[in-house]
């Protein structure tokens, strides 16, 4: 929390406007549009909702294929599978753990409609290459920037590059409102339709702007907008977004510098940040030599009351991934990352304990 969250929630209460799209929602949307430079920002109740909107906007039909990494959160795939789409899983890069852009073209078939670029740990995918492939094959690019707010690629904010992008304000992310998210639209052809999908498939937004004289059901849609109470909370976080990011970067850098020696003398690996990428310190992770070493590391730190966690179960080997998805090639890096990666504690306030945590980790390794 940054201090003003409850104050803004009480203002929303006093305003008497609790449903979506009031003053605070408009402030948050405007902030995103100016900071990220997207054509249109629309708050949603989650990143999952924003990805579902992207799947509707992309007009995914049964059998259409969507290329994505297997090493990601379930929502990346679910959103498209819900529309009958087929997630096509591609392996990740050994350095950033992002989708390996060199393997994307081999996964393209006549049924491919879109590529989802998941910016893992807030570090950008190789977007120039991905956008060029998409243009050549007439595909849409959706950035899953759930972890990527305030990060950049070649100086451009993540979320401003693909046709659409999805952000998350879930409490595990950098800028939070408990649950929350946003759809960012960069291709102006989709702006009006995005507003309609978010408002239950009605042209309510056009009506309120006086552009139509009655509002009605014009598209498939759902209710994807958050309440003003959520937006009011989020506004307090957005006002402090620079400070939050600076603070997280300090914590990230402290881990990175302290663990440099260990990397030289053992088989662990620290995160790699390509020079083109400005990151937001969403996550600090280590790659341990293998699954057995990671299990021992997590158990041993738990006994010292330090919580470290792993993720993801690769989607291609999950029950739903096997049922609805398809692999493109061998996913060797994906499998390895899912066995070796461990996340270290990174939250505002951990500074107080960080030296102790680092000492225990070095002793353990
Ligand atoms: C957190 C996350 C999501 C889902 O975000 P919600 O706001 O919880 O729906 C989707 N994709 C990735 C990569 C995430 O990390």
JSON list of C-alpha atoms and ligand atoms in Angstrom, two decimals, residues 44-51 71-76 118-120 144-147 166-173 178-182 282-283 311-312 343, ligand 1:
[
{"chain": "A", "resi": 44, "resn": "UNK", "atom": "CA", "xyz": [-10.90, -4.39, -16.77]},
{"chain": "A", "resi": 45, "resn": "UNK", "atom": "CA", "xyz": [-11.51, -6.53, -13.70]},
{"chain": "A", "resi": 46, "resn": "UNK", "atom": "CA", "xyz": [-8.43, -8.67, -14.47]},
{"chain": "A", "resi": 47, "resn": "UNK", "atom": "CA", "xyz": [-5.74, -9.37, -17.00]},
{"chain": "A", "resi": 48, "resn": "UNK", "atom": "CA", "xyz": [-7.63, -12.59, -17.71]},
{"chain": "A", "resi": 49, "resn": "UNK", "atom": "CA", "xyz": [-10.63, -10.46, -18.77]},
{"chain": "A", "resi": 50, "resn": "UNK", "atom": "CA", "xyz": [-8.41, -8.27, -20.98]},
{"chain": "A", "resi": 51, "resn": "UNK", "atom": "CA", "xyz": [-7.00, -11.39, -22.70]},
{"chain": "A", "resi": 71, "resn": "UNK", "atom": "CA", "xyz": [5.91, -21.42, -19.97]},
{"chain": "A", "resi": 72, "resn": "UNK", "atom": "CA", "xyz": [3.19, -18.95, -18.90]},
{"chain": "A", "resi": 73, "resn": "UNK", "atom": "CA", "xyz": [0.15, -18.51, -16.69]},
{"chain": "A", "resi": 74, "resn": "UNK", "atom": "CA", "xyz": [-3.04, -20.40, -17.70]},
{"chain": "A", "resi": 75, "resn": "UNK", "atom": "CA", "xyz": [-4.98, -17.25, -18.66]},
{"chain": "A", "resi": 76, "resn": "UNK", "atom": "CA", "xyz": [-2.76, -16.72, -21.71]},
{"chain": "A", "resi": 118, "resn": "UNK", "atom": "CA", "xyz": [4.33, -12.92, -22.78]},
{"chain": "A", "resi": 119, "resn": "UNK", "atom": "CA", "xyz": [6.89, -10.57, -21.21]},
{"chain": "A", "resi": 120, "resn": "UNK", "atom": "CA", "xyz": [8.15, -12.89, -18.49]},
{"chain": "A", "resi": 144, "resn": "UNK", "atom": "CA", "xyz": [0.56, -10.42, -22.33]},
{"chain": "A", "resi": 145, "resn": "UNK", "atom": "CA", "xyz": [2.13, -7.61, -20.29]},
{"chain": "A", "resi": 146, "resn": "UNK", "atom": "CA", "xyz": [0.61, -8.82, -17.00]},
{"chain": "A", "resi": 147, "resn": "UNK", "atom": "CA", "xyz": [4.09, -8.55, -15.47]},
{"chain": "A", "resi": 166, "resn": "UNK", "atom": "CA", "xyz": [-3.20, -6.95, -21.41]},
{"chain": "A", "resi": 167, "resn": "UNK", "atom": "CA", "xyz": [-2.02, -5.66, -18.01]},
{"chain": "A", "resi": 168, "resn": "UNK", "atom": "CA", "xyz": [-2.65, -7.10, -14.55]},
{"chain": "A", "resi": 169, "resn": "UNK", "atom": "CA", "xyz": [-3.15, -5.27, -11.26]},
{"chain": "A", "resi": 170, "resn": "UNK", "atom": "CA", "xyz": [-3.51, -8.49, -9.26]},
{"chain": "A", "resi": 171, "resn": "UNK", "atom": "CA", "xyz": [-1.97, -8.19, -5.82]},
{"chain": "A", "resi": 172, "resn": "UNK", "atom": "CA", "xyz": [1.02, -10.28, -6.87]},
{"chain": "A", "resi": 173, "resn": "UNK", "atom": "CA", "xyz": [1.99, -7.74, -9.55]},
{"chain": "A", "resi": 178, "resn": "UNK", "atom": "CA", "xyz": [-6.37, -6.68, -5.43]},
{"chain": "A", "resi": 179, "resn": "UNK", "atom": "CA", "xyz": [-7.84, -7.95, -8.67]},
{"chain": "A", "resi": 180, "resn": "UNK", "atom": "CA", "xyz": [-7.64, -5.74, -11.73]},
{"chain": "A", "resi": 181, "resn": "UNK", "atom": "CA", "xyz": [-6.32, -5.31, -15.24]},
{"chain": "A", "resi": 182, "resn": "UNK", "atom": "CA", "xyz": [-6.48, -3.31, -18.43]},
{"chain": "A", "resi": 282, "resn": "UNK", "atom": "CA", "xyz": [8.75, -7.61, -11.27]},
{"chain": "A", "resi": 283, "resn": "UNK", "atom": "CA", "xyz": [10.58, -10.75, -10.20]},
{"chain": "A", "resi": 311, "resn": "UNK", "atom": "CA", "xyz": [6.24, -21.93, -11.30]},
{"chain": "A", "resi": 312, "resn": "UNK", "atom": "CA", "xyz": [4.94, -22.75, -13.97]},
{"chain": "A", "resi": 343, "resn": "UNK", "atom": "CA", "xyz": [11.63, -16.96, -7.15]},
{"chain": "B", "resi": 1, "resn": "LIG", "atom": "C1", "xyz": [-0.85, -12.71, -13.49]},
{"chain": "B", "resi": 1, "resn": "LIG", "atom": "C2", "xyz": [-0.84, -13.10, -14.92]},
{"chain": "B", "resi": 1, "resn": "LIG", "atom": "C3", "xyz": [-2.02, -13.20, -15.67]},
{"chain": "B", "resi": 1, "resn": "LIG", "atom": "C4", "xyz": [-3.40, -13.09, -15.05]},
{"chain": "B", "resi": 1, "resn": "LIG", "atom": "O1", "xyz": [-3.63, -11.88, -14.42]},
{"chain": "B", "resi": 1, "resn": "LIG", "atom": "P1", "xyz": [-5.03, -11.67, -13.62]},
{"chain": "B", "resi": 1, "resn": "LIG", "atom": "O2", "xyz": [-5.07, -10.18, -13.47]},
{"chain": "B", "resi": 1, "resn": "LIG", "atom": "O3", "xyz": [-4.87, -12.39, -12.32]},
{"chain": "B", "resi": 1, "resn": "LIG", "atom": "O4", "xyz": [-6.12, -12.19, -14.43]},
{"chain": "B", "resi": 1, "resn": "LIG", "atom": "C5", "xyz": [-1.93, -13.49, -17.02]},
{"chain": "B", "resi": 1, "resn": "LIG", "atom": "N1", "xyz": [-0.74, -13.68, -17.62]},
{"chain": "B", "resi": 1, "resn": "LIG", "atom": "C6", "xyz": [0.43, -13.61, -16.93]},
{"chain": "B", "resi": 1, "resn": "LIG", "atom": "C7", "xyz": [1.72, -13.82, -17.66]},
{"chain": "B", "resi": 1, "resn": "LIG", "atom": "C8", "xyz": [0.42, -13.33, -15.55]},
{"chain": "B", "resi": 1, "resn": "LIG", "atom": "O5", "xyz": [1.57, -13.27, -14.89]}
]
